[in-house]
């Protein structure tokens, strides 16, 4: 599907005759080309999983992470242009720190989402600057209640129970929809998230990848952290075994 | 003065404002609302404290519109602290910020001159407070009921008003709980009397 802007797509300050801002739509395409990231909101917290493609064996392991902490209690996963997202991380961290300093409490995620979305939207109004080429997923656990929001390059925030962004988002979305996530704990969802990333990863087009897993919830006492190595190893083992099982069952059917 | 109890706070103050030795207002309301469930007791320069509490009230109102929730007492106290500390050289304001919120219940924060902010089970302030430090320390105990807190505040204020020339008039109380704010005034012979010489 390619839509030609024919002159109305040169700057974000112009509408097209059918009411679209093409620059923002092109920015969304940039996100669609990046590798997959998913977020799942469970009963007692939020889990992020990112498929971090390794394009060279020479890269240091764990370089260019795509999951960030914006404050002790808020985490963020991204899809799209990494450097654009890093800029937003800085903005969000400053916003969260200033709120804490001024009001004496950790920033509520809804408030932070509002602020970041207003900022991203600002970049869709002028011809001199381009919109952010990244979608960001924010997650937090406040007063016993998990929350997750996704902001796309237009700046619009939506609250989600499950979200997938990037090249395999359709497949990931299908898998996420199979889960009854509102009844599941993060300990269970961490395994499911790892499994989904392994399922949607395209072995042919993209070779190796590093799985990034993080969570925030009851089990981390409200702090956003990368999932500990032992739990991550278990989750990956579950993912690979489930994948092997489904491969086997496919072979049987064919036989 | 403000005292915290399980379920809310009792806030009280006298009603005398002086310019020198002239009593400019003998029925002042020193208990100022900054949010539906948060009040502050003002002492020091009336102009300074009114200006600061107006600004804090505006900020809290704005925050409430943005978050769609009543503000936390801690937030109000931090806003007071921020302003009192930043402008400490120009202000003469001693504030006690007290109220109720859903998260932490009844809380009392003391923000004396200079701009420090500390949460306490009870706080006293103003010129008359110097005369009752011994009294409040000897009488206060944790776990008091709402009625006991009201008696405590009334007695303490009565004693301070009797000894301090800059304090007097009537006793104004505000009881802030989940149900809302209840205002009371204690006048004339209803004010408790102690040893009068």
mmCIF file of C-alpha atoms in Angstrom, chain A residues 117-214:
data_model
loop_
_atom_site.group_PDB
_atom_site.id
_atom_site.type_symbol
_atom_site.label_atom_id
_atom_site.label_comp_id
_atom_site.label_asym_id
_atom_site.label_seq_id
_atom_site.Cartn_x
_atom_site.Cartn_y
_atom_site.Cartn_z
ATOM 1 C CA UNK A 117 2.004 13.408 24.138
ATOM 2 C CA UNK A 118 1.695 17.220 24.108
ATOM 3 C CA UNK A 119 5.400 17.411 23.367
ATOM 4 C CA UNK A 120 5.245 14.891 20.516
ATOM 5 C CA UNK A 121 2.198 16.634 19.101
ATOM 6 C CA UNK A 122 4.081 19.935 19.068
ATOM 7 C CA UNK A 123 6.494 18.453 16.548
ATOM 8 C CA UNK A 124 3.626 17.708 14.155
ATOM 9 C CA UNK A 125 2.641 21.355 13.737
ATOM 10 C CA UNK A 126 5.549 23.024 11.958
ATOM 11 C CA UNK A 127 7.388 22.741 8.688
ATOM 12 C CA UNK A 128 10.781 23.445 10.215
ATOM 13 C CA UNK A 129 10.869 20.245 12.274
ATOM 14 C CA UNK A 130 9.818 16.690 11.576
ATOM 15 C CA UNK A 131 7.577 14.504 13.758
ATOM 16 C CA UNK A 132 9.180 11.901 16.021
ATOM 17 C CA UNK A 133 9.689 8.657 14.122
ATOM 18 C CA UNK A 134 8.962 6.422 17.080
ATOM 19 C CA UNK A 135 6.080 4.963 19.051
ATOM 20 C CA UNK A 136 6.560 4.602 22.761
ATOM 21 C CA UNK A 137 4.841 2.316 25.261
ATOM 22 C CA UNK A 138 4.723 3.585 28.840
ATOM 23 C CA UNK A 139 3.936 1.296 31.761
ATOM 24 C CA UNK A 140 3.608 1.726 35.506
ATOM 25 C CA UNK A 141 2.126 0.261 38.684
ATOM 26 C CA UNK A 142 0.600 2.846 41.023
ATOM 27 C CA UNK A 143 -1.441 2.256 44.189
ATOM 28 C CA UNK A 144 -2.052 -1.361 43.287
ATOM 29 C CA UNK A 145 -3.212 -0.514 39.779
ATOM 30 C CA UNK A 146 -1.184 -1.249 36.615
ATOM 31 C CA UNK A 147 -1.426 1.161 33.665
ATOM 32 C CA UNK A 148 -0.067 1.083 30.118
ATOM 33 C CA UNK A 149 -0.220 3.729 27.390
ATOM 34 C CA UNK A 150 1.038 3.842 23.825
ATOM 35 C CA UNK A 151 1.910 7.111 22.080
ATOM 36 C CA UNK A 152 2.351 7.142 18.324
ATOM 37 C CA UNK A 153 4.142 9.821 16.263
ATOM 38 C CA UNK A 154 0.969 11.909 16.078
ATOM 39 C CA UNK A 155 1.156 12.327 19.837
ATOM 40 C CA UNK A 156 -2.159 10.631 20.586
ATOM 41 C CA UNK A 157 -2.053 8.488 23.750
ATOM 42 C CA UNK A 158 -4.239 5.420 24.122
ATOM 43 C CA UNK A 159 -4.541 3.174 27.192
ATOM 44 C CA UNK A 160 -4.069 -0.509 26.441
ATOM 45 C CA UNK A 161 -4.244 -3.931 28.018
ATOM 46 C CA UNK A 162 -2.057 -5.344 25.258
ATOM 47 C CA UNK A 163 -0.147 -3.599 22.482
ATOM 48 C CA UNK A 164 2.303 -4.530 19.722
ATOM 49 C CA UNK A 165 4.327 -2.176 17.515
ATOM 50 C CA UNK A 166 6.828 -2.782 14.734
ATOM 51 C CA UNK A 167 7.028 -5.047 11.730
ATOM 52 C CA UNK A 168 5.321 -8.109 13.216
ATOM 53 C CA UNK A 169 2.650 -6.215 15.105
ATOM 54 C CA UNK A 170 -0.278 -7.908 13.371
ATOM 55 C CA UNK A 171 0.963 -11.384 14.220
ATOM 56 C CA UNK A 172 1.896 -10.310 17.750
ATOM 57 C CA UNK A 173 -1.501 -8.687 18.240
ATOM 58 C CA UNK A 174 -3.214 -11.918 17.268
ATOM 59 C CA UNK A 175 -1.159 -13.841 19.809
ATOM 60 C CA UNK A 176 -1.760 -11.239 22.531
ATOM 61 C CA UNK A 177 -5.504 -11.339 21.923
ATOM 62 C CA UNK A 178 -5.473 -15.059 22.698
ATOM 63 C CA UNK A 179 -4.335 -14.308 26.255
ATOM 64 C CA UNK A 180 -6.719 -13.545 29.090
ATOM 65 C CA UNK A 181 -4.229 -10.995 30.348
ATOM 66 C CA UNK A 182 -6.427 -9.247 32.887
ATOM 67 C CA UNK A 183 -6.549 -12.477 34.911
ATOM 68 C CA UNK A 184 -2.876 -13.370 34.521
ATOM 69 C CA UNK A 185 0.000 -12.369 36.771
ATOM 70 C CA UNK A 186 3.232 -10.865 35.484
ATOM 71 C CA UNK A 187 5.117 -14.025 36.402
ATOM 72 C CA UNK A 188 2.933 -15.871 33.855
ATOM 73 C CA UNK A 189 2.883 -13.022 31.328
ATOM 74 C CA UNK A 190 6.666 -12.749 31.218
ATOM 75 C CA UNK A 191 6.797 -16.245 29.753
ATOM 76 C CA UNK A 192 3.969 -15.537 27.311
ATOM 77 C CA UNK A 193 5.626 -12.290 26.181
ATOM 78 C CA UNK A 194 8.913 -14.085 25.500
ATOM 79 C CA UNK A 195 7.002 -16.765 23.595
ATOM 80 C CA UNK A 196 5.200 -14.200 21.444
ATOM 81 C CA UNK A 197 8.432 -12.474 20.474
ATOM 82 C CA UNK A 198 9.976 -15.800 19.518
ATOM 83 C CA UNK A 199 6.885 -16.743 17.504
ATOM 84 C CA UNK A 200 6.751 -13.523 15.491
ATOM 85 C CA UNK A 201 10.485 -13.304 14.892
ATOM 86 C CA UNK A 202 11.252 -13.885 11.220
ATOM 87 C CA UNK A 203 14.167 -16.336 11.090
ATOM 88 C CA UNK A 204 14.595 -15.924 7.355
ATOM 89 C CA UNK A 205 14.749 -12.151 6.954
ATOM 90 C CA UNK A 206 16.282 -11.216 10.315
ATOM 91 C CA UNK A 207 18.956 -13.502 11.695
ATOM 92 C CA UNK A 208 19.750 -13.276 15.363
ATOM 93 C CA UNK A 209 18.018 -11.164 17.959
ATOM 94 C CA UNK A 210 18.366 -10.328 21.631
ATOM 95 C CA UNK A 211 15.237 -10.525 23.732
ATOM 96 C CA UNK A 212 14.774 -7.613 26.128
ATOM 97 C CA UNK A 213 12.327 -8.208 28.979
ATOM 98 C CA UNK A 214 11.273 -5.795 31.677
#
